[in-house]
C-alpha positions as a printed Julia matrix, in Angstrom:
140×3 Matrix{Float64}:
 76.0   63.86  12.92
 78.74  65.85  15.2
 76.99  66.84  18.66
 77.25  70.46  19.65
 80.22  71.58  21.89
 79.51  73.17  25.21
 82.52  75.24  26.67
 81.68  76.13  30.35
 84.07  78.75  31.6
 85.1   79.69  35.16
 87.71  81.6   36.8
 89.78  78.49  38.12
 87.83  75.27  36.32
 87.9   74.13  39.92
 84.2   74.08  41.18
 81.49  75.64  38.83
 82.25  74.79  35.73
 83.01  70.88  36.81
 79.55  70.78  38.46
 78.41  72.02  35.0
 80.42  69.78  33.13
 79.42  66.64  35.22
 75.81  67.36  35.25
 75.52  67.69  31.24
 77.49  65.23  30.79
 74.98  62.94  32.86
 72.11  64.59  31.89
 72.97  65.62  28.18
 75.9   63.41  26.58
 73.87  61.73  24.17
 73.29  64.93  23.22
 76.14  67.22  23.64
 80.05  67.26  23.67
 81.18  68.68  26.99
 84.51  70.35  28.07
 84.83  72.93  30.55
 87.94  75.21  31.09
 88.88  78.15  33.53
 91.25  81.88  32.86
 93.42  79.42  35.08
 93.72  75.78  36.4
 93.3   75.52  39.83
 92.85  72.23  39.91
 89.6   70.38  41.09
 88.31  71.12  44.06
 87.41  67.99  46.56
 84.1   69.65  47.94
 82.55  70.01  44.36
 83.57  66.48  43.86
 82.43  64.9   47.61
 79.02  67.3   46.26
 78.64  65.91  42.96
 79.38  62.02  44.56
 76.25  62.9   46.61
 74.11  63.8   43.35
 75.4   60.14  41.93
 78.02  61.97  39.63
 81.53  61.21  39.78
 83.99  64.19  38.3
 87.02  62.79  40.08
 88.34  62.17  37.32
 88.12  65.58  35.5
 91.11  67.89  35.22
 91.57  71.63  35.63
 92.46  73.09  32.63
 92.91  76.58  31.02
 90.84  77.83  28.06
 91.92  76.68  24.74
 91.76  78.94  21.85
 91.2   75.67  19.41
 88.05  74.23  21.45
 87.05  77.92  21.96
 86.65  78.0   18.27
 84.92  74.93  17.52
 82.45  75.93  20.76
 78.67  75.71  19.83
 77.73  77.13  22.95
 80.51  79.01  25.19
 78.88  79.45  28.8
 80.31  81.7   31.1
 79.31  80.5   34.99
 80.95  83.5   37.08
 81.02  87.34  36.22
 84.76  87.08  35.92
 85.27  84.44  33.37
 82.64  86.69  31.81
 84.41  89.97  32.0
 87.81  88.1   30.98
 87.05  85.44  28.3
 88.92  85.59  25.12
 87.24  87.79  22.66
 85.84  85.31  20.11
 84.15  86.02  17.0
 80.63  84.95  17.77
 79.79  83.58  13.88
 79.73  79.9   14.97
 79.07  80.14  19.37
 76.11  81.26  21.18
 77.68  83.12  24.48
 75.62  83.17  27.39
 76.19  83.7   31.22
 74.94  81.6   33.95
 75.88  83.67  37.12
 76.46  81.27  40.53
 77.97  82.14  43.5
 81.35  80.66  44.02
 81.21  78.01  46.57
 84.67  77.61  46.97
 84.74  81.3   49.06
 81.94  80.53  51.31
 82.97  80.66  54.98
 81.66  79.01  58.26
 81.26  76.2   59.73
 82.01  72.63  57.88
 78.4   72.39  57.46
 77.52  75.67  56.58
 80.1   75.22  53.43
 79.11  72.15  52.35
 75.49  73.58  52.37
 76.75  76.41  50.05
 78.25  73.66  47.81
 75.02  71.33  47.59
 72.74  75.04  46.89
 75.48  75.74  44.02
 75.33  72.25  42.52
 71.26  72.21  42.81
 71.04  75.66  41.11
 73.63  74.32  38.26
 71.46  71.04  37.78
 68.37  72.89  37.41
 70.02  75.14  34.84
 71.22  72.49  32.75
 67.95  70.53  33.01
 66.42  73.25  31.39
 69.16  73.64  29.08
 68.76  70.07  27.86
 65.25  70.14  27.97
 64.94  72.86  25.8
 67.48  71.32  23.18
 69.59  74.03  24.29
């Protein structure tokens, strides 16, 4: 049996969608196929990599990808993680996919000291982790 495909979408596929991708692969990779992409590819944010490393998950080999229309059509769940992606996601016939929006602050826009920026990344990471744990527990 094929695992349901979860497609996380964000603006740049550099932080939030990468964190969600990493957590779902770690916590539900046995149940789901997981992919992520952005409206644009901004590259993998080094702070996202470091923040996930602290949580014991290595996303350093992830790539920052642009939305693929074939994957979009095959997805069982399309989950946007930022308002911009939610508003600008390509229109898809939702005859197959469930489309959800989970809004999270963009940690890459955090300002302040290094400690304050790192704290924002950790806060967003934990919020995403909590949502992914709920998704896996509910079976969706």
